[in-house]
Short mmCIF file of C-alpha atoms in Angstrom, two decimals:
data_model
loop_
_atom_site.label_atom_id
_atom_site.label_comp_id
_atom_site.label_asym_id
_atom_site.label_seq_id
_atom_site.Cartn_x
_atom_site.Cartn_y
_atom_site.Cartn_z
CA MET X 12 -39.26 -4.72 -1.57
CA HIS X 13 -40.61 -7.43 -4.05
CA TYR X 14 -39.82 -5.04 -6.96
CA LEU X 15 -36.47 -4.65 -5.78
CA LYS X 16 -35.32 -8.31 -4.89
CA GLU X 17 -37.05 -8.62 -9.08
CA PHE X 18 -34.48 -6.52 -10.15
CA VAL X 19 -31.50 -7.66 -8.22
CA ASN X 20 -32.15 -10.95 -9.20
CA PHE X 21 -32.60 -10.39 -12.64
CA LEU X 22 -28.90 -8.24 -12.47
CA SER X 23 -27.50 -10.97 -10.62
CA ASP X 24 -27.88 -13.83 -13.12
CA PRO X 25 -24.29 -14.64 -14.40
CA ARG X 26 -25.45 -14.18 -17.94
CA ILE X 27 -26.52 -10.63 -17.66
CA THR X 28 -23.65 -9.67 -14.78
CA PHE X 29 -20.55 -10.90 -16.84
CA THR X 30 -22.19 -9.95 -20.39
CA VAL X 31 -22.04 -6.13 -19.04
CA LEU X 32 -19.48 -5.97 -16.97
CA ALA X 33 -16.95 -7.57 -19.46
CA GLY X 34 -18.61 -6.22 -22.31
CA GLY X 35 -18.62 -2.74 -21.00
CA LEU X 36 -15.05 -2.85 -19.59
CA PHE X 37 -13.37 -4.02 -23.18
CA PHE X 38 -15.48 -1.52 -25.18
CA VAL X 39 -14.61 1.59 -23.35
CA PHE X 40 -11.43 0.22 -23.14
CA PRO X 41 -9.55 -1.92 -24.99
CA PRO X 42 -7.89 -4.94 -23.37
CA ASN X 43 -3.97 -4.12 -23.75
CA ASP X 44 -4.43 -0.28 -22.11
CA TRP X 45 -7.54 -0.29 -20.16
CA PHE X 46 -5.79 0.21 -16.95
CA GLU X 47 -3.48 2.82 -17.70
CA LYS X 48 -5.66 5.37 -19.25
CA TRP X 49 -8.12 4.08 -15.82
CA ASN X 50 -5.46 5.13 -13.73
CA ALA X 51 -4.48 8.56 -15.51
CA ARG X 52 -8.26 9.37 -15.83
CA LEU X 53 -8.67 9.43 -11.71
CA LYS X 54 -5.23 10.44 -10.31
CA ILE X 55 -6.19 8.80 -6.68
CA PRO X 56 -9.59 7.00 -7.17
CA PHE X 57 -12.42 7.70 -4.33
CA LEU X 58 -12.50 4.33 -3.57
CA TRP X 59 -8.92 4.38 -2.18
CA THR X 60 -9.06 7.56 -0.33
CA ASN X 61 -10.46 7.67 3.31
CA LYS X 62 -13.87 8.98 2.94
CA GLY X 63 -14.25 6.61 -0.33
CA ALA X 64 -13.68 3.64 2.20
CA VAL X 65 -16.53 4.94 4.75
CA THR X 66 -18.51 5.23 1.72
CA VAL X 67 -18.47 2.17 0.42
CA PHE X 68 -18.89 0.20 4.34
CA ALA X 69 -21.93 2.83 4.87
CA LEU X 70 -23.54 1.22 1.66
CA MET X 71 -22.31 -2.25 2.40
CA THR X 72 -23.82 -1.69 6.16
CA LEU X 73 -26.98 -0.34 4.39
CA PHE X 74 -27.39 -3.30 2.03
CA PHE X 75 -27.26 -5.35 4.97
CA LEU X 76 -29.58 -3.81 7.09
CA ILE X 77 -31.88 -3.69 4.34
CA GLY X 78 -31.66 -6.80 3.74
CA LEU X 79 -32.56 -8.11 7.06
CA ALA X 80 -35.92 -6.58 6.35
CA ASP X 81 -36.56 -9.44 4.47
CA GLU X 82 -37.58 -12.20 6.24
CA ASN X 83 -35.69 -15.00 4.49
CA CYS X 84 -32.36 -12.72 4.04
CA SER X 85 -32.68 -12.02 7.71
CA LEU X 86 -32.90 -15.94 8.40
CA ILE X 87 -29.69 -16.63 6.25
CA LEU X 88 -27.55 -13.66 7.42
CA THR X 89 -28.12 -14.56 11.08
CA LYS X 90 -27.52 -17.91 11.36
CA PRO X 91 -24.46 -18.76 12.79
CA ASP X 92 -22.86 -20.45 9.98
CA ASN X 93 -23.13 -17.30 7.61
CA VAL X 94 -22.34 -14.88 9.71
CA PRO X 95 -18.51 -15.09 8.87
CA ILE X 96 -19.64 -14.33 5.23
CA ALA X 97 -21.07 -11.34 5.83
CA GLY X 98 -18.28 -10.55 8.13
CA LEU X 99 -16.36 -11.76 5.24
CA ALA X 100 -17.78 -9.09 2.93
CA PHE X 101 -16.61 -6.35 4.98
CA LEU X 102 -12.80 -7.71 5.06
CA THR X 103 -12.59 -8.41 1.02
CA TYR X 104 -13.53 -4.59 0.72
CA PHE X 105 -11.50 -3.49 3.86
CA PHE X 106 -7.88 -5.59 2.63
CA LEU X 107 -8.14 -4.56 -0.83
CA TRP X 108 -8.77 -0.95 -0.13
CA LEU X 109 -5.71 -1.29 2.25
CA ALA X 110 -3.91 -2.63 -0.78
CA MET X 111 -4.90 -0.22 -3.45
CA LYS X 112 -4.67 2.85 -0.82
CA GLN X 113 -0.81 1.93 -0.54
CA ALA X 114 -0.60 1.13 -4.06
CA VAL X 115 -1.53 4.65 -4.43
CA GLU X 116 0.68 6.33 -2.20
CA ASN X 117 3.71 3.99 -3.46
CA ASP X 118 2.95 5.47 -7.12
CA ALA X 119 3.07 9.47 -5.82
CA LYS X 120 5.97 8.51 -4.12
CA LEU X 121 7.55 7.02 -7.18
CA ALA X 122 6.59 9.80 -9.28
CA SER X 123 8.24 12.60 -6.83
CA GLY X 124 11.61 10.49 -7.13
CA MET X 125 11.27 8.90 -3.54
CA LYS X 126 11.74 5.51 -2.59
CA PRO X 127 8.76 3.48 -2.15
CA THR X 128 7.38 2.11 1.45
CA GLU X 129 8.57 -1.68 1.29
CA ILE X 130 12.38 -0.48 0.67
CA HIS X 131 13.62 -0.57 4.58
CA ASP X 132 17.13 0.37 5.74
CA PRO X 133 19.04 -3.05 6.11
CA LYS X 134 20.51 -1.54 9.51
CA ASP X 135 16.65 -1.50 10.70
CA LYS X 136 16.00 -4.66 12.18
CA VAL X 137 13.49 -6.60 14.20
CA LEU X 138 14.65 -9.17 16.16
CA VAL X 139 12.61 -12.82 15.86
CA TRP X 140 13.16 -13.38 19.95
CA PRO X 141 11.65 -11.58 21.80
CA ASP X 142 10.10 -8.95 19.13
CA LEU X 143 8.26 -11.15 16.65
CA VAL X 144 7.35 -13.85 19.28
CA TYR X 145 5.73 -11.62 21.80
CA ILE X 146 3.56 -9.88 18.71
CA GLU X 147 2.45 -13.59 17.51
CA PHE X 148 1.70 -14.57 21.34
CA ILE X 149 -0.41 -11.49 21.81
CA SER X 150 -2.11 -12.05 18.96
CA LEU X 151 -2.62 -15.61 19.56
CA ILE X 152 -4.41 -14.96 22.69
CA LEU X 153 -6.96 -12.15 21.32
CA CYS X 154 -7.72 -14.64 18.68
CA THR X 155 -8.50 -17.30 21.03
CA ALA X 156 -10.47 -14.79 23.41
CA PHE X 157 -12.47 -13.97 20.22
CA LEU X 158 -13.30 -17.24 19.42
CA ILE X 159 -14.07 -18.57 22.14
CA VAL X 160 -16.67 -15.11 23.03
CA TRP X 161 -17.83 -16.18 19.40
CA SER X 162 -18.65 -19.65 20.10
CA ILE X 163 -20.27 -18.68 23.46
CA TYR X 164 -23.02 -16.20 21.56
CA LEU X 165 -23.12 -17.65 18.10
CA PRO X 166 -23.54 -21.37 19.09
CA ALA X 167 -23.18 -24.17 16.43
CA PRO X 168 -26.01 -25.84 14.79
CA VAL X 169 -25.60 -29.10 16.09
CA GLU X 170 -27.19 -31.45 14.06
CA GLU X 171 -28.67 -35.25 14.79
CA PRO X 172 -25.50 -37.89 14.98
CA ALA X 173 -24.66 -39.30 11.58
CA ASN X 174 -27.10 -42.27 9.97
CA LEU X 175 -25.63 -44.38 7.32
CA THR X 176 -28.74 -45.39 6.16
CA LEU X 177 -30.98 -41.79 5.88
CA SER X 178 -28.80 -39.31 3.63
CA PRO X 179 -29.97 -35.36 4.36
CA ASN X 180 -32.11 -33.96 0.64
CA PRO X 181 -30.52 -32.29 -0.43
CA ALA X 182 -26.74 -33.23 0.36
CA LYS X 183 -24.73 -30.65 0.89
CA ALA X 184 -20.54 -30.54 0.45
CA PRO X 185 -18.84 -29.22 3.17
CA TRP X 186 -17.96 -25.46 3.12
CA TYR X 187 -14.74 -25.57 1.25
CA PHE X 188 -16.94 -26.88 -1.76
CA LEU X 189 -19.72 -24.47 -1.90
CA GLY X 190 -18.58 -22.34 -3.93
CA LEU X 191 -17.76 -25.63 -6.53
CA GLN X 192 -21.22 -26.52 -5.56
CA GLU X 193 -22.89 -23.57 -6.60
CA LEU X 194 -21.20 -23.36 -9.72
CA LEU X 195 -22.61 -26.79 -10.70
CA VAL X 196 -25.94 -25.44 -10.32
CA TYR X 197 -25.38 -23.20 -13.40
#
């Protein structure tokens, strides 16, 4: 496990990762037509199929399960503050997969001379009241129930009351500045 962590740490260095990804991408495909060549070579890329999505989700789950075997990674992943970040990794790929799958389907429809999915008949209307309001109300109830259950099972880490004479070391910014703070480290 130690050698695997050292190898991943080496590859995760931004200087190495950016050089390999950007240099490899622009070496194989010139910047002006890399997407067209990539798309023409792969009619339906494997990642945007249902089997590809299941494969990626399985690999991501395996990655997190292997990470839980490490003591430090387990402490980080199971901390209540970090559970949404781990879930965000899965949600990010899910929505990317959904968008790209719909894009591939629309490209196939356009190539066969059909209309894309987004073009609807003007007669096909959905009224705000009651249709949309009911859907939003049901979504509100489901999200509230989910957040209540989540707050019961993953209690928020409550620290001591604020003390103006004692600042924590290291001082951490709010979560929405976390990316900016990490960039400052590099």
